[in-house]
Coordinates of N, CA and C in Angstrom, one line a residue:
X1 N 78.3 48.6 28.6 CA 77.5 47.5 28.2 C 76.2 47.9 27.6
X2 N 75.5 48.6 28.1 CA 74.4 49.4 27.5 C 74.4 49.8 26.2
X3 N 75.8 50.6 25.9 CA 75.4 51.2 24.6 C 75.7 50.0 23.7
X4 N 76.5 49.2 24.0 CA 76.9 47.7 22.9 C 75.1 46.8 22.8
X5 N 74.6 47.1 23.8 CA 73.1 46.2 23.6 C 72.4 47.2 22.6
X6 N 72.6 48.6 23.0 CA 72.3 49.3 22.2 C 72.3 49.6 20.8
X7 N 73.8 49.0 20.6 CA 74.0 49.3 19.1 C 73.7 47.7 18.4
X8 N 73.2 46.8 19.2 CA 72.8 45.1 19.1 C 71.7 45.6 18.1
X9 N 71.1 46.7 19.2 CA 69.1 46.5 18.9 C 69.2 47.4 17.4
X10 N 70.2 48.4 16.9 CA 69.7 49.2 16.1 C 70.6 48.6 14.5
X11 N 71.3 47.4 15.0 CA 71.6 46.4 13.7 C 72.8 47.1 13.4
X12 N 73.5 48.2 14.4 CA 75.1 48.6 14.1 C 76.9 47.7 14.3
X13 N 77.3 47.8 13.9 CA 78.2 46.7 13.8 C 78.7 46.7 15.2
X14 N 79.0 45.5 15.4 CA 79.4 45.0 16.9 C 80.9 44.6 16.7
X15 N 81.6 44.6 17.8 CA 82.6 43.5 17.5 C 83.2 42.6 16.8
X16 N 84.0 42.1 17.0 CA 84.8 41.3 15.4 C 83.8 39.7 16.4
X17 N 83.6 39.0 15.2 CA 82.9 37.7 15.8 C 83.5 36.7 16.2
X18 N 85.2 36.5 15.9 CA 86.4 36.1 17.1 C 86.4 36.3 18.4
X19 N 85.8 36.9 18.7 CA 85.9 37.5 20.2 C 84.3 36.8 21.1
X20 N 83.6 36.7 19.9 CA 81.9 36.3 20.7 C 82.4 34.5 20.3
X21 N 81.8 34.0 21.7 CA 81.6 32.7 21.1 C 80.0 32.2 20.3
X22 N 80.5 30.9 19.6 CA 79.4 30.6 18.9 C 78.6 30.1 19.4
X23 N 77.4 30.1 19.5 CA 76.2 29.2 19.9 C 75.5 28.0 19.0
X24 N 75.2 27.1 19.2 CA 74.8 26.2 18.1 C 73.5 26.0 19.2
X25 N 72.4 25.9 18.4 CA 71.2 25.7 18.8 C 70.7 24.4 19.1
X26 N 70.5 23.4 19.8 CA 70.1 22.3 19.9 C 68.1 22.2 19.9
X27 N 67.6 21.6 18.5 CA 66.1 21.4 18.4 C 65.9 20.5 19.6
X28 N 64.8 20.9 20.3 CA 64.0 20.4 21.3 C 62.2 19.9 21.3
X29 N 62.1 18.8 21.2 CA 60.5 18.2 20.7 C 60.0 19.0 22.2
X30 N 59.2 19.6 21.7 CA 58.2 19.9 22.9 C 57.5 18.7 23.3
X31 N 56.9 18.8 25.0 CA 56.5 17.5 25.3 C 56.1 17.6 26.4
X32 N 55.0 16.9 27.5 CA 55.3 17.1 28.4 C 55.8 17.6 29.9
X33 N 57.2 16.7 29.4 CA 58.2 16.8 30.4 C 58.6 18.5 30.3
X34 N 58.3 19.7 30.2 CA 59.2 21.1 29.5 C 58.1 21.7 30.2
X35 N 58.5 22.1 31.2 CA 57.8 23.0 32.0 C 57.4 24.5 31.3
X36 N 56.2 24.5 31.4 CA 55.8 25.8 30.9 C 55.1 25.2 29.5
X37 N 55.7 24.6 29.2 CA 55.0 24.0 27.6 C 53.9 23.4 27.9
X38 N 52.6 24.3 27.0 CA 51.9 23.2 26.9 C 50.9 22.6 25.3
X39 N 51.4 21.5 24.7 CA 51.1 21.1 23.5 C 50.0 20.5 23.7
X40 N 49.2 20.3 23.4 CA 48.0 19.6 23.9 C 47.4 18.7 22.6
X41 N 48.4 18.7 21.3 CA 48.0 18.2 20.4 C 49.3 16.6 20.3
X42 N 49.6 17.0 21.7 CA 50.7 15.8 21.8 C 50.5 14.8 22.6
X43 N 49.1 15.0 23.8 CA 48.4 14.0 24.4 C 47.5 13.5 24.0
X44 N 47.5 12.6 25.0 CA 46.5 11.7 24.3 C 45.3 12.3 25.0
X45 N 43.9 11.9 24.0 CA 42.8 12.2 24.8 C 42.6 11.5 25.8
X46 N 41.8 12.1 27.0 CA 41.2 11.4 27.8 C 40.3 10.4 27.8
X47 N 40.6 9.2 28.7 CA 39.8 8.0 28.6 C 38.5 7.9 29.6
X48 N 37.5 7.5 28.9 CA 36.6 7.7 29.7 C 36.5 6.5 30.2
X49 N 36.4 6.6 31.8 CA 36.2 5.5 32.6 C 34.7 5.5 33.5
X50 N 34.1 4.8 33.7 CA 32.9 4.6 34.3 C 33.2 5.1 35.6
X51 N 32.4 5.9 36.6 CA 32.1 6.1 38.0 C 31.8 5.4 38.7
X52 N 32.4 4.8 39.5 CA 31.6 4.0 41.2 C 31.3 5.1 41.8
X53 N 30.0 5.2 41.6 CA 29.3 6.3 42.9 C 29.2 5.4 43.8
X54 N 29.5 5.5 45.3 CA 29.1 4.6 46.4 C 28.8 5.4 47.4
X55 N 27.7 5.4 48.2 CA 27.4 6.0 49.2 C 28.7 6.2 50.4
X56 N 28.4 7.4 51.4 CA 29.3 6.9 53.0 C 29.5 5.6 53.3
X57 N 28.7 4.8 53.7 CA 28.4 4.1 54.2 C 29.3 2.8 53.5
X58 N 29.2 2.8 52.1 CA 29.9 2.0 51.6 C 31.7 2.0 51.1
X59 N 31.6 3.7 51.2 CA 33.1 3.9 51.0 C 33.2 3.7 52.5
X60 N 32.9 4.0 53.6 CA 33.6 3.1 55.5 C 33.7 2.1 55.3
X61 N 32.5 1.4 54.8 CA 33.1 -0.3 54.5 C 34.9 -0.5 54.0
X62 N 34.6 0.2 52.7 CA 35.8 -0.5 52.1 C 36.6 0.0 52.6
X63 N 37.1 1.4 53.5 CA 38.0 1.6 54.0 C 38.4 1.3 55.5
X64 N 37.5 0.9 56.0 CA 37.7 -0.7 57.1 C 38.1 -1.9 56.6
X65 N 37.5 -2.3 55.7 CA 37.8 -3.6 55.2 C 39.1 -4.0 55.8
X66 N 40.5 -3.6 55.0 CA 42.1 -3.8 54.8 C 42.5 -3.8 56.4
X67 N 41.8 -2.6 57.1 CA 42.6 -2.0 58.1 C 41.9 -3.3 59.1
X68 N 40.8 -3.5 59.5 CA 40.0 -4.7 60.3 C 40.6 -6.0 59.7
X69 N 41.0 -6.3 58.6 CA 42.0 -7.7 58.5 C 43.6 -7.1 59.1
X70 N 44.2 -6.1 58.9 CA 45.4 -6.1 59.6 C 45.3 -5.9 60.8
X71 N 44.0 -5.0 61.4 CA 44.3 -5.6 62.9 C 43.9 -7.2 63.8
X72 N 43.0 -7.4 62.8 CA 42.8 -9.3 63.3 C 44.3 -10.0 62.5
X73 N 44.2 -9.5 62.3 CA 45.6 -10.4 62.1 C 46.9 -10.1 63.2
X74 N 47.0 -8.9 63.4 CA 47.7 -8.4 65.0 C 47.3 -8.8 65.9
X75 N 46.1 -9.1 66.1 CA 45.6 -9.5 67.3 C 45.7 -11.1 67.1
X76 N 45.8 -11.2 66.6 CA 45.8 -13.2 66.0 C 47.4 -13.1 66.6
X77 N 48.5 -12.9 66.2 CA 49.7 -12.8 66.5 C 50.3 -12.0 68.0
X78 N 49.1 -11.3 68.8 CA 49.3 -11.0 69.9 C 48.7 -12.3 70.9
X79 N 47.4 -12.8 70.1 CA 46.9 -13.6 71.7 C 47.8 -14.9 71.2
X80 N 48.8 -15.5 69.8 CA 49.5 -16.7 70.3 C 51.0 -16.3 71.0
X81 N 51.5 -14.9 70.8 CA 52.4 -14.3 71.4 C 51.9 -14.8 73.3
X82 N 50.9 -14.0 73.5 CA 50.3 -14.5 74.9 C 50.6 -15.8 75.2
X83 N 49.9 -17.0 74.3 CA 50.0 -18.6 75.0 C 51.3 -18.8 74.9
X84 N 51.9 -18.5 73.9 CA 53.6 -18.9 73.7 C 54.3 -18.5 74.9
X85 N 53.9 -17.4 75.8 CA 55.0 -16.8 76.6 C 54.1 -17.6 78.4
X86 N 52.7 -17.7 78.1 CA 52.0 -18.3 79.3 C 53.2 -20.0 79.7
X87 N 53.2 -20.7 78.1 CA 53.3 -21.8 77.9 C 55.2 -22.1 78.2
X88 N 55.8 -20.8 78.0 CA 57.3 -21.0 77.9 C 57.4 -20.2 79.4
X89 N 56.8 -19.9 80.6 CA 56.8 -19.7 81.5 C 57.2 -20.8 82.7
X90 N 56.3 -22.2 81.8 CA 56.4 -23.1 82.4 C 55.1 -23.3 83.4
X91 N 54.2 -22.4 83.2 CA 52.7 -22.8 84.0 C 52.2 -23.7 83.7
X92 N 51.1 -24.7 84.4 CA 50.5 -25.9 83.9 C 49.6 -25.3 83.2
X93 N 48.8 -26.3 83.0 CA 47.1 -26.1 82.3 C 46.3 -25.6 83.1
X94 N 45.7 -24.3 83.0 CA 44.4 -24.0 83.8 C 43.8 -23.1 82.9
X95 N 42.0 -22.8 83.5 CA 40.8 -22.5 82.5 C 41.8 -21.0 81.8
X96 N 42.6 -20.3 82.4 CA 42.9 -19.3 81.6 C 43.2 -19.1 80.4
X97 N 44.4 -20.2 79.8 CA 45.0 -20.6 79.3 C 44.2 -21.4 77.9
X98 N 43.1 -22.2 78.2 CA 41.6 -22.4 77.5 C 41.2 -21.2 76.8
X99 N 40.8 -19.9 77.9 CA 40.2 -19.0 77.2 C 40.7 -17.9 76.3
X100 N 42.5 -18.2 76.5 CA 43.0 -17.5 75.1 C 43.2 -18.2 74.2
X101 N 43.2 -19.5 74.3 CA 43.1 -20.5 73.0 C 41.4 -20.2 72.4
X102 N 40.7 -20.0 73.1 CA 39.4 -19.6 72.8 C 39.1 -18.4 71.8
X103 N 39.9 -17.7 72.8 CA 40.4 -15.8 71.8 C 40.6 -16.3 70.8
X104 N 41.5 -17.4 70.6 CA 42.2 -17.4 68.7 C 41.4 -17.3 67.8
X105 N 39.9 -17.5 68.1 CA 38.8 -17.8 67.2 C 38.3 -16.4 66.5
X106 N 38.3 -15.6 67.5 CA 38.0 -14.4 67.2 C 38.7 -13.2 66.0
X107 N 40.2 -13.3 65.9 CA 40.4 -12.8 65.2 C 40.5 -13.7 63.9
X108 N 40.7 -15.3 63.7 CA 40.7 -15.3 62.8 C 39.1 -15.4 61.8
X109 N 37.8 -15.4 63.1 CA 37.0 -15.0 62.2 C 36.7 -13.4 61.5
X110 N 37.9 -12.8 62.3 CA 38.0 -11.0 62.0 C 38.5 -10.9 60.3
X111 N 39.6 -12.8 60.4 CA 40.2 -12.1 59.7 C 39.2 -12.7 57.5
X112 N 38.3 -13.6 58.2 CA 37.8 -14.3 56.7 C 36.8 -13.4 57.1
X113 N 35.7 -12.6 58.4 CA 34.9 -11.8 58.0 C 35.2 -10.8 57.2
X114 N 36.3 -9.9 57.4 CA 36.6 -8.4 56.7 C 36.5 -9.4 55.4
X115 N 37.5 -10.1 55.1 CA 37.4 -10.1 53.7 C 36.3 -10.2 52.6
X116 N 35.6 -11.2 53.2 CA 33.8 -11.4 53.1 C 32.7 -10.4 53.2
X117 N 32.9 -9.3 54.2 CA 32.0 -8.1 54.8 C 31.0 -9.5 55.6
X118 N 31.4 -10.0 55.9 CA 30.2 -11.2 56.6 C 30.1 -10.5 58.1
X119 N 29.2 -10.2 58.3 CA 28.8 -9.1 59.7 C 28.7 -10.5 61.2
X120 N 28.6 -11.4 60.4 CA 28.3 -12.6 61.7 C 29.9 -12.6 62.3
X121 N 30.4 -12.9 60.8 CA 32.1 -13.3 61.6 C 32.9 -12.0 62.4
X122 N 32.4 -11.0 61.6 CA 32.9 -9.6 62.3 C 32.5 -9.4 63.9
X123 N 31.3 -9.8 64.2 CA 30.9 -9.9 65.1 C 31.7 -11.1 66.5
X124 N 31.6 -12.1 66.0 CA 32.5 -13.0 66.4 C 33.7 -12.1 67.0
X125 N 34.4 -11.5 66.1 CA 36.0 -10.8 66.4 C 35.5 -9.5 67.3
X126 N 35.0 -9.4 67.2 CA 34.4 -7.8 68.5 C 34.2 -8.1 69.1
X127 N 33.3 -9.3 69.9 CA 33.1 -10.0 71.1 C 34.3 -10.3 71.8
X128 N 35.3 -10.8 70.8 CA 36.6 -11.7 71.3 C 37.5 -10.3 71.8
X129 N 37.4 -9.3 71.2 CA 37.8 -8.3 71.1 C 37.6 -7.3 72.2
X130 N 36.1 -7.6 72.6 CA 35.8 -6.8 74.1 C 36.3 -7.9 75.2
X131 N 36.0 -8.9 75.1 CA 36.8 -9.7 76.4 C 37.7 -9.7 76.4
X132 N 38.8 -9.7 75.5 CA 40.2 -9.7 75.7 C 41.0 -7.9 75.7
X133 N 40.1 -7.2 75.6 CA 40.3 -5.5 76.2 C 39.9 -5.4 77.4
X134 N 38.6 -6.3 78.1 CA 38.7 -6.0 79.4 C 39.7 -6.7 80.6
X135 N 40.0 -7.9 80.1 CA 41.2 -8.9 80.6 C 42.5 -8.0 80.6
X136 N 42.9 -7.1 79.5 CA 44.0 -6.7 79.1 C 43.8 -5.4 80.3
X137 N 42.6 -4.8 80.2 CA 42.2 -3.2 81.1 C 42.7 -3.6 82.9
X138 N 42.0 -4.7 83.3 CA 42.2 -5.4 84.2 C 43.5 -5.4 84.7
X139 N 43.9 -6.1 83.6 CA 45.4 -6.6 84.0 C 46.5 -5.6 84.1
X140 N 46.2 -4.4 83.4 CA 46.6 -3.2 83.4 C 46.8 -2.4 84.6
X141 N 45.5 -2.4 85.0 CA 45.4 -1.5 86.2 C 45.7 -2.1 87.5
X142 N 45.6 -3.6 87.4 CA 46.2 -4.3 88.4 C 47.7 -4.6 88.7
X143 N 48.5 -4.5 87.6 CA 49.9 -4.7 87.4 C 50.4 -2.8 87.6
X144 N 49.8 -1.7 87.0 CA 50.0 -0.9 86.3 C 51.6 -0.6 85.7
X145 N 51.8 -1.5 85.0 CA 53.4 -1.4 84.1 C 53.3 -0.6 83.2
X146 N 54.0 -0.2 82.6 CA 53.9 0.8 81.1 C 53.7 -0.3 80.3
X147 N 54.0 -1.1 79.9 CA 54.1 -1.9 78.8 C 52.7 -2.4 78.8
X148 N 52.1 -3.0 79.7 CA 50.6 -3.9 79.8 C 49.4 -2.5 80.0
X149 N 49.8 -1.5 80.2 CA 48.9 -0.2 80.4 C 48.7 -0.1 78.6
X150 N 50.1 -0.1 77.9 CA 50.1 0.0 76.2 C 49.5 -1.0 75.9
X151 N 49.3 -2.2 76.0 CA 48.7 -3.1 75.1 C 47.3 -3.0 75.9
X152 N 46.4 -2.3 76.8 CA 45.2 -2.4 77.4 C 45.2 -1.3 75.8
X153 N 45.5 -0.4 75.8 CA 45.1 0.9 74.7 C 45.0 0.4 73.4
X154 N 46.1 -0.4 73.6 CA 45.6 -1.1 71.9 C 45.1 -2.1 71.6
X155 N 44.4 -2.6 72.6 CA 43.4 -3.7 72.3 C 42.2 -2.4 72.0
X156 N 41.8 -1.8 73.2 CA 40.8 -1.0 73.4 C 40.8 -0.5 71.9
X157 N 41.8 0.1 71.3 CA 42.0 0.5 69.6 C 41.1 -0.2 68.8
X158 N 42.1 -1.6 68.6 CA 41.4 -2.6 68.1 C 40.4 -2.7 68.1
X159 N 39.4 -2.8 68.9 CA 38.1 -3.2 69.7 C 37.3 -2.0 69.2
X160 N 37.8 -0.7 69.0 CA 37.2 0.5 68.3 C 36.8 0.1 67.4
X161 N 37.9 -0.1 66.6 CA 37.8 0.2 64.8 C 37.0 -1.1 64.6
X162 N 37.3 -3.0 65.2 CA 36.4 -3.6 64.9 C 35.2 -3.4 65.2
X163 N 34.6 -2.7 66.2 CA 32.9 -2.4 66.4 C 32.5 -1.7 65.2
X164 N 33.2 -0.7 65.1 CA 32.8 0.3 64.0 C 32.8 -0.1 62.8
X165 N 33.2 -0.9 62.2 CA 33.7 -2.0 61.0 C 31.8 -3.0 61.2
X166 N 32.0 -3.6 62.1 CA 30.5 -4.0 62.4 C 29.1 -3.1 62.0
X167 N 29.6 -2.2 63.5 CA 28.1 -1.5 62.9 C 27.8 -0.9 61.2
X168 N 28.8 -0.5 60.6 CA 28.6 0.3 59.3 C 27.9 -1.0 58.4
X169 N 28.7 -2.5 58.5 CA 28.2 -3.4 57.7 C 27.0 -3.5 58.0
X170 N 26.1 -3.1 59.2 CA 24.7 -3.5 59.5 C 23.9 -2.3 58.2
X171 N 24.8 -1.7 58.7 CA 23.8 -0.6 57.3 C 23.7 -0.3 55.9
X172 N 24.6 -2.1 55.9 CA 24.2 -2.4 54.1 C 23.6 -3.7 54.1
X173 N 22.9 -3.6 52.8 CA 22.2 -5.2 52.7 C 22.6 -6.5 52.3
X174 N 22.8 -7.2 52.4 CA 23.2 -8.8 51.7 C 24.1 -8.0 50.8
X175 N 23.1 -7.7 49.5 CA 22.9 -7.8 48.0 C 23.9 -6.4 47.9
X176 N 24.1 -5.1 49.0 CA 25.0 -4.0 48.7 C 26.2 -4.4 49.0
X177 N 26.6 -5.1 50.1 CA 27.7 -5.8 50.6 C 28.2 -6.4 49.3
X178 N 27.3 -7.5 48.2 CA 27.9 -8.3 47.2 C 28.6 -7.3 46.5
X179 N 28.0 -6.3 46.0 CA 28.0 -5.3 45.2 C 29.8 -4.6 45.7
X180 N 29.8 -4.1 46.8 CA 30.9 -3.6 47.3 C 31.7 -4.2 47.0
X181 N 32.0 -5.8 47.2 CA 32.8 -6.4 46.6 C 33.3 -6.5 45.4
X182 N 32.7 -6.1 44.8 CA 32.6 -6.4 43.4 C 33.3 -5.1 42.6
X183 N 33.5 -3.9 43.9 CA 34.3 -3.0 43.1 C 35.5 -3.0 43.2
X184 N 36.1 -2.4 42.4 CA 37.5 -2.8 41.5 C 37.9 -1.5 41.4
X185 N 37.6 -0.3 41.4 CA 38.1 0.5 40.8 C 38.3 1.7 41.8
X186 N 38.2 2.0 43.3 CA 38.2 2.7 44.2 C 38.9 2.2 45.1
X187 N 39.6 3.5 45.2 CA 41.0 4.1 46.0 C 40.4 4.3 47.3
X188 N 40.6 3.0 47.8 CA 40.7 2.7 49.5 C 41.7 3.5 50.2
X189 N 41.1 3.9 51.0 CA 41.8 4.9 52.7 C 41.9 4.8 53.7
X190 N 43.0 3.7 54.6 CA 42.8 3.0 55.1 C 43.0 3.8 56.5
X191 N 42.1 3.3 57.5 CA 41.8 4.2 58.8 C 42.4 3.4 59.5
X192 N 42.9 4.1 60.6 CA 43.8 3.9 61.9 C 43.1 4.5 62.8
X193 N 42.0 4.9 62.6 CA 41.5 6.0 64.2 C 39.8 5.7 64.4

């Protein structure tokens, strides 16, 4: 095999060409997609897009924002989970029963604050948020079941990420809060922790 490549390279006669098969060459547009290729006279220029510079402070916002409406929204569907199962128990009316209809208030002001950055309504949902983590803590260690031990943890969760969602809004103004809203163009990262 050697000396036949050999006699390829020095242009001496090879084989009868019956014996080689033919190759037919298929043209190929360079392009992108062709790894290793690169045409650069085949893209497009780059578009220049304006920067949102936003401070820490304002990229926590926005990346609370989403995550503090989906957990007021869980917690909106946990405390009528709660009356629904108080109420299909068959217990009568007593102040208990009041005070988680009371809770309702809290997440759904959790859930028009986030949307808003309105620090008052956020606030509302953290209050609601610590009394109904300590009721849950309580109930927890009083019962100690697995299941009511898990939902003490993930109120306490909840009750994290909404405080924290709070305090960062205190450390923007009215007028930066409008502003925050108003961006469009940043890739939110939504926190769980």
């Amino acid at each position: 095999m050697a000396s036949t490549l050999e006699q390829a390279e020095r242009g001496i006669a090879h084989p009868p060409a019956a014996d080689l098969p033919v190759v037919k060459g298929i043209p190929v547009r360079a392009g992108p997609g062709i790894i290793g290729a690169r045409v650069s006279h085949l893209q497009p220029p780059p578009v220049a897009v304006p920067a949102t510079l936003l401070d820490m402070d304002e990229q926590t916002v926005l990346n609370y924002q989403m995550s503090v409406w989906c957990f007021a929204f869980l917690d909106m569907t946990s405390t009528v989970l709660n009356i629904v199962a108080v109420y299909s128990a068959g217990l009568q009316w007593n102040p208990w029963q009041l005070l988680f209809l009371l809770l309702l208030v809290g997440p759904i002001c959790g859930l028009i604050g986030s949307g808003r950055l309105n620090r008052s309504l956020v606030a509302v949902f953290v209050i609601s948020c610590l009394v109904k983590a300590v009721i849950q803590v309580g109930y927890a260690l009083y019962t100690f079941y697995f299941w009511t031990v898990l939902f003490a943890f993930l109120q306490c969760w909840i009750t994290k990420i909404a405080a924290t969602f709070w305090w960062v809004l205190g450390n923007l103004t009215k007028e930066r809060r409008r502003q925050v809203l108003e961006v469009k163009n940043y890739d939110i990262q939504r926190v769980y922790w």
